[in-house]
Amino acid sequence: MDSQSILDLLERHGQPHILGHVQRLSPGKREVFCRNLARLNLPLAFQLYGEFSGQKGSRTDLSSIGPAPIISIPKTPEEIQRREKAIHLGEALIRGNQVAVLIVAGGQGTRLGFPGPKGFFPISPVKKKPLFQLFAESIQALSTRYRAGMPLLVMTSQENREETETFFESRGFFGLPKSQVHFFCQGMLPTLTPGGKLILGDETSLLANPDGHGGSLKALYESGLAGRLKGQGVSEIFYFQVDNPLAKIADPAFIGYHRQEGADISTKVVRRQNLEEKVGIYGMVNGKPAIIEYSDFSPKDYRSRDEQGNIRYWAGNMAIHMISLSFVDRLNRRGFALPYHRAVKEVEGLDPAGRNEKMAGLKFETFVFDSIPLAQKACCMEVVREEEFAPVKNQTGIDSPDTARQAMNSLFRRWLTEAGGEVAPNVQVEISPLFALDQEELAEKLKGKKVVVGEDTYFG
Ligand code: UTP
């Protein structure tokens, strides 16, 4: 859009305060402002505002909800055999360079309040390695194990792209060849006031927010990266969030089940820890698999138990998916298929006098899990929370750096003791992915050795 079309659009959508601001700017700054505006999808924001205004938030009709098929943690010989087959298939796909790994890292991390992108957060229990480093080292270890050039895709927002790329570059891509790492940027939408007005972020730009983790499926396609990966023979994406240091990256069993089922998208779930835990629930809605947000339940339903006394809605979404590239294509071919959601959050922008002010901001976002009901086939797999899920969302308390470090430490201690090691109480243990990716690899490495850990120890 050229500058004049942008100004016309602002006029049509009742934004005189912004037009007035533009007129007060010097010609040079005006040009910068218009250039910044052109990077935002203004028409979409106005359209969404129109669609949402007057609409009341509608809850999912719970009478339409039922349990979805979920591959449980194997117990019977048949289930164990099926898992073995899935692992075999998953490993073959990795070896055949058909799997890429996608980290979504475009979020604003407001709750954590860390000064910098979340992926920089020093998380590991002993070395305090940043999240990005742990993930990159896992990819390196997987690439070595399977002799594969597993591409690492990092989605950032326009806000944190430069910083993120510089972080990887300045640390030598954590040992990965530069050509194995691909950055791409998600879209941004202007944040509006609840009355539909644009907000100035600073003198030459509007306040804007990344368009949600669902934006990864749009940006992957629109950036041309999905096409390039397909051209290289990649067919499946392992998707996860930057804030889960326990994510079992490119888990062969998960990849294998996804392929066995011929799924467009697959999802990992864990059992809800208790009735209080707020998490999206995997289930059937109107005959289709979907994630139902906890806010869509009434408090009573969300806390309900079944006839055996178990938590009724137990399958908690971990935001870990396998997604087929052909599905990404389909979701975009006739315009991006995911619905937008709106959320009102506290934001900081400039008031008309140019002073910083906290205010309510209306954000529009898409969610990756909204693609599940659009799939021809979806698959879901249950895993053990303690082995794979420790999200870092809040500064303190639940889902915080402390709980994530504890989870990492407990897991590594268990791997060690099960491999015959002795670990003193109250010491921290960290096992680098480059030393052992899993319990089996650790047991193999330590075979015939007596390991006694009496102080904080890093295995690297
Ligand atoms: P969250 O929904 O937890 O948001 O994102 P957040 O931005 O990390 O944190 P809060 O809500 O502001 O405190 C879950 C994952 O999705 C990514 C995040 O980077 C995180 O990995 N995400 C979220 C994006 O990549 N883009 C977005 O627009 C939103």
Tab-separated table of N, CA, C and O in Angstrom, residues 320-376:
chain	number	residue	atom	x	y	z
A	320	ILE	N	2.513	-29.251	21.392
A	320	ILE	CA	3.543	-29.938	20.596
A	320	ILE	C	2.800	-30.695	19.501
A	320	ILE	O	1.881	-31.470	19.787
A	321	HIS	N	3.184	-30.428	18.265
A	321	HIS	CA	2.447	-31.026	17.147
A	321	HIS	C	3.389	-31.573	16.076
A	321	HIS	O	4.513	-31.100	15.936
A	322	MET	N	2.889	-32.540	15.340
A	322	MET	CA	3.463	-32.868	14.035
A	322	MET	C	2.492	-32.270	13.026
A	322	MET	O	1.274	-32.460	13.153
A	323	ILE	N	3.026	-31.574	12.049
A	323	ILE	CA	2.155	-30.934	11.059
A	323	ILE	C	2.712	-31.255	9.676
A	323	ILE	O	3.905	-31.062	9.421
A	324	SER	N	1.847	-31.773	8.812
A	324	SER	CA	2.320	-32.102	7.468
A	324	SER	C	2.360	-30.847	6.610
A	324	SER	O	1.454	-30.009	6.680
A	325	LEU	N	3.404	-30.734	5.794
A	325	LEU	CA	3.527	-29.546	4.957
A	325	LEU	C	2.379	-29.450	3.960
A	325	LEU	O	1.946	-28.361	3.596
A	326	SER	N	1.852	-30.621	3.549
A	326	SER	CA	0.723	-30.579	2.605
A	326	SER	C	-0.490	-29.927	3.287
A	326	SER	O	-1.279	-29.241	2.645
A	327	PHE	N	-0.605	-30.101	4.597
A	327	PHE	CA	-1.705	-29.484	5.339
A	327	PHE	C	-1.492	-27.956	5.425
A	327	PHE	O	-2.439	-27.184	5.273
A	328	VAL	N	-0.242	-27.556	5.642
A	328	VAL	CA	0.074	-26.120	5.679
A	328	VAL	C	-0.351	-25.488	4.351
A	328	VAL	O	-0.976	-24.420	4.311
A	329	ASP	N	-0.067	-26.171	3.273
A	329	ASP	CA	-0.474	-25.715	1.933
A	329	ASP	C	-1.976	-25.521	1.873
A	329	ASP	O	-2.469	-24.485	1.440
A	330	ARG	N	-2.680	-26.558	2.311
A	330	ARG	CA	-4.147	-26.537	2.225
A	330	ARG	C	-4.754	-25.422	3.066
A	330	ARG	O	-5.762	-24.835	2.695
A	331	LEU	N	-4.122	-25.159	4.207
A	331	LEU	CA	-4.668	-24.119	5.094
A	331	LEU	C	-4.509	-22.721	4.499
A	331	LEU	O	-5.134	-21.770	4.964
A	332	ASN	N	-3.639	-22.600	3.503
A	332	ASN	CA	-3.348	-21.278	2.944
A	332	ASN	C	-3.844	-21.059	1.531
A	332	ASN	O	-3.925	-19.923	1.079
A	333	ARG	N	-4.130	-22.139	0.850
A	333	ARG	CA	-4.345	-22.028	-0.593
A	333	ARG	C	-5.465	-21.057	-0.960
A	333	ARG	O	-5.358	-20.300	-1.902
A	334	ARG	N	-6.543	-21.085	-0.195
A	334	ARG	CA	-7.648	-20.160	-0.511
A	334	ARG	C	-7.761	-19.062	0.545
A	334	ARG	O	-8.833	-18.776	1.043
A	335	GLY	N	-6.655	-18.476	0.880
A	335	GLY	CA	-6.669	-17.483	1.970
A	335	GLY	C	-6.492	-18.243	3.278
A	335	GLY	O	-6.906	-19.398	3.384
A	336	PHE	N	-5.908	-17.592	4.257
A	336	PHE	CA	-5.551	-18.287	5.496
A	336	PHE	C	-6.824	-18.744	6.225
A	336	PHE	O	-7.739	-17.972	6.463
A	337	ALA	N	-6.846	-20.040	6.573
A	337	ALA	CA	-8.099	-20.646	7.029
A	337	ALA	C	-8.370	-20.502	8.529
A	337	ALA	O	-9.481	-20.757	8.970
A	338	LEU	N	-7.366	-20.110	9.321
A	338	LEU	CA	-7.605	-20.120	10.765
A	338	LEU	C	-8.438	-18.913	11.216
A	338	LEU	O	-8.226	-17.806	10.733
A	339	PRO	N	-9.356	-19.132	12.146
A	339	PRO	CA	-10.153	-18.020	12.660
A	339	PRO	C	-9.326	-17.131	13.586
A	339	PRO	O	-8.368	-17.610	14.196
A	340	TYR	N	-9.688	-15.872	13.686
A	340	TYR	CA	-9.002	-14.963	14.619
A	340	TYR	C	-9.759	-14.911	15.944
A	340	TYR	O	-10.974	-15.076	15.979
A	341	HIS	N	-8.998	-14.721	17.012
A	341	HIS	CA	-9.583	-14.522	18.330
A	341	HIS	C	-9.212	-13.110	18.761
A	341	HIS	O	-8.233	-12.565	18.288
A	342	ARG	N	-9.996	-12.574	19.687
A	342	ARG	CA	-9.589	-11.263	20.215
A	342	ARG	C	-9.365	-11.392	21.717
A	342	ARG	O	-10.013	-12.200	22.387
A	343	ALA	N	-8.413	-10.613	22.189
A	343	ALA	CA	-8.152	-10.599	23.635
A	343	ALA	C	-7.887	-9.168	24.047
A	343	ALA	O	-7.270	-8.397	23.281
A	344	VAL	N	-8.368	-8.790	25.212
A	344	VAL	CA	-8.070	-7.447	25.716
A	344	VAL	C	-7.008	-7.593	26.798
A	344	VAL	O	-7.179	-8.338	27.750
A	345	LYS	N	-5.869	-6.950	26.583
A	345	LYS	CA	-4.770	-7.029	27.554
A	345	LYS	C	-4.256	-5.626	27.844
A	345	LYS	O	-4.447	-4.721	27.035
A	346	GLU	N	-3.548	-5.494	28.978
A	346	GLU	CA	-2.973	-4.176	29.264
A	346	GLU	C	-1.770	-3.933	28.360
A	346	GLU	O	-0.918	-4.821	28.212
A	347	VAL	N	-1.743	-2.768	27.739
A	347	VAL	CA	-0.614	-2.437	26.855
A	347	VAL	C	-0.112	-1.041	27.231
A	347	VAL	O	-0.783	-0.310	27.952
A	348	GLU	N	1.054	-0.701	26.688
A	348	GLU	CA	1.560	0.642	26.947
A	348	GLU	C	1.769	1.352	25.621
A	348	GLU	O	2.458	0.836	24.741
A	349	GLY	N	1.109	2.492	25.455
A	349	GLY	CA	1.257	3.254	24.216
A	349	GLY	C	1.387	4.734	24.542
A	349	GLY	O	1.557	5.109	25.704
A	350	LEU	N	1.307	5.574	23.501
A	350	LEU	CA	1.416	7.024	23.721
A	350	LEU	C	0.017	7.630	23.769
A	350	LEU	O	-0.831	7.297	22.939
A	351	ASP	N	-0.198	8.510	24.733
A	351	ASP	CA	-1.478	9.221	24.752
A	351	ASP	C	-1.390	10.390	23.770
A	351	ASP	O	-0.318	10.655	23.213
A	352	PRO	N	-2.504	11.110	23.525
A	352	PRO	CA	-2.464	12.186	22.516
A	352	PRO	C	-1.395	13.231	22.796
A	352	PRO	O	-0.876	13.879	21.891
A	353	ALA	N	-1.000	13.389	24.078
A	353	ALA	CA	0.047	14.378	24.381
A	353	ALA	C	1.449	13.787	24.235
A	353	ALA	O	2.443	14.437	24.541
A	354	GLY	N	1.530	12.525	23.786
A	354	GLY	CA	2.837	11.913	23.555
A	354	GLY	C	3.454	11.299	24.792
A	354	GLY	O	4.640	10.998	24.825
A	355	ARG	N	2.638	11.150	25.855
A	355	ARG	CA	3.176	10.543	27.084
A	355	ARG	C	2.869	9.051	27.110
A	355	ARG	O	1.811	8.633	26.619
A	356	ASN	N	3.790	8.276	27.714
A	356	ASN	CA	3.532	6.837	27.855
A	356	ASN	C	2.356	6.609	28.778
A	356	ASN	O	2.276	7.227	29.844
A	357	GLU	N	1.493	5.697	28.381
A	357	GLU	CA	0.299	5.481	29.194
A	357	GLU	C	-0.073	4.013	29.110
A	357	GLU	O	-0.012	3.405	28.037
A	358	LYS	N	-0.467	3.433	30.264
A	358	LYS	CA	-0.976	2.055	30.249
A	358	LYS	C	-2.450	2.108	29.909
A	358	LYS	O	-3.173	2.980	30.422
A	359	MET	N	-2.886	1.196	29.083
A	359	MET	CA	-4.298	1.219	28.674
A	359	MET	C	-4.718	-0.182	28.226
A	359	MET	O	-3.877	-1.078	28.087
A	360	ALA	N	-6.021	-0.353	28.030
A	360	ALA	CA	-6.517	-1.636	27.539
A	360	ALA	C	-6.284	-1.695	26.024
A	360	ALA	O	-6.571	-0.733	25.312
A	361	GLY	N	-5.743	-2.800	25.551
A	361	GLY	CA	-5.482	-2.959	24.112
A	361	GLY	C	-6.166	-4.210	23.589
A	361	GLY	O	-6.165	-5.251	24.244
A	362	LEU	N	-6.736	-4.064	22.417
A	362	LEU	CA	-7.445	-5.185	21.797
A	362	LEU	C	-6.487	-5.848	20.801
A	362	LEU	O	-6.000	-5.191	19.887
A	363	LYS	N	-6.206	-7.141	21.051
A	363	LYS	CA	-5.266	-7.845	20.169
A	363	LYS	C	-6.001	-8.910	19.387
A	363	LYS	O	-6.857	-9.601	19.943
A	364	PHE	N	-5.639	-9.077	18.136
A	364	PHE	CA	-6.212	-10.152	17.327
A	364	PHE	C	-5.126	-11.193	17.064
A	364	PHE	O	-4.008	-10.844	16.681
A	365	GLU	N	-5.478	-12.463	17.263
A	365	GLU	CA	-4.478	-13.539	17.114
A	365	GLU	C	-5.133	-14.792	16.551
A	365	GLU	O	-6.331	-15.009	16.736
A	366	THR	N	-4.331	-15.639	15.931
A	366	THR	CA	-4.807	-16.992	15.574
A	366	THR	C	-4.019	-18.017	16.397
A	366	THR	O	-2.897	-17.744	16.833
A	367	PHE	N	-4.627	-19.176	16.606
A	367	PHE	CA	-4.020	-20.229	17.422
A	367	PHE	C	-3.777	-21.460	16.564
A	367	PHE	O	-4.662	-21.894	15.834
A	368	VAL	N	-2.606	-22.033	16.731
A	368	VAL	CA	-2.242	-23.153	15.858
A	368	VAL	C	-3.226	-24.322	16.022
A	368	VAL	O	-3.572	-25.000	15.054
A	369	PHE	N	-3.739	-24.515	17.236
A	369	PHE	CA	-4.615	-25.675	17.463
A	369	PHE	C	-5.971	-25.539	16.774
A	369	PHE	O	-6.704	-26.510	16.664
A	370	ASP	N	-6.302	-24.328	16.315
A	370	ASP	CA	-7.555	-24.186	15.566
A	370	ASP	C	-7.490	-24.903	14.220
A	370	ASP	O	-8.500	-25.022	13.525
A	371	SER	N	-6.301	-25.354	13.853
A	371	SER	CA	-6.197	-26.099	12.584
A	371	SER	C	-6.658	-27.549	12.770
A	371	SER	O	-6.959	-28.230	11.786
A	372	ILE	N	-6.724	-28.021	14.024
A	372	ILE	CA	-7.024	-29.453	14.237
A	372	ILE	C	-8.384	-29.855	13.643
A	372	ILE	O	-8.466	-30.840	12.906
A	373	PRO	N	-9.446	-29.096	13.932
A	373	PRO	CA	-10.735	-29.506	13.342
A	373	PRO	C	-10.776	-29.375	11.821
A	373	PRO	O	-11.682	-29.915	11.182
A	374	LEU	N	-9.810	-28.661	11.250
A	374	LEU	CA	-9.804	-28.488	9.787
A	374	LEU	C	-9.061	-29.629	9.092
A	374	LEU	O	-9.024	-29.708	7.871
A	375	ALA	N	-8.460	-30.509	9.902
A	375	ALA	CA	-7.675	-31.610	9.323
A	375	ALA	C	-8.593	-32.716	8.819
A	375	ALA	O	-9.662	-32.951	9.390
A	376	GLN	N	-8.158	-33.379	7.741
A	376	GLN	CA	-8.923	-34.567	7.304
A	376	GLN	C	-8.717	-35.681	8.308
A	376	GLN	O	-9.595	-36.470	8.568
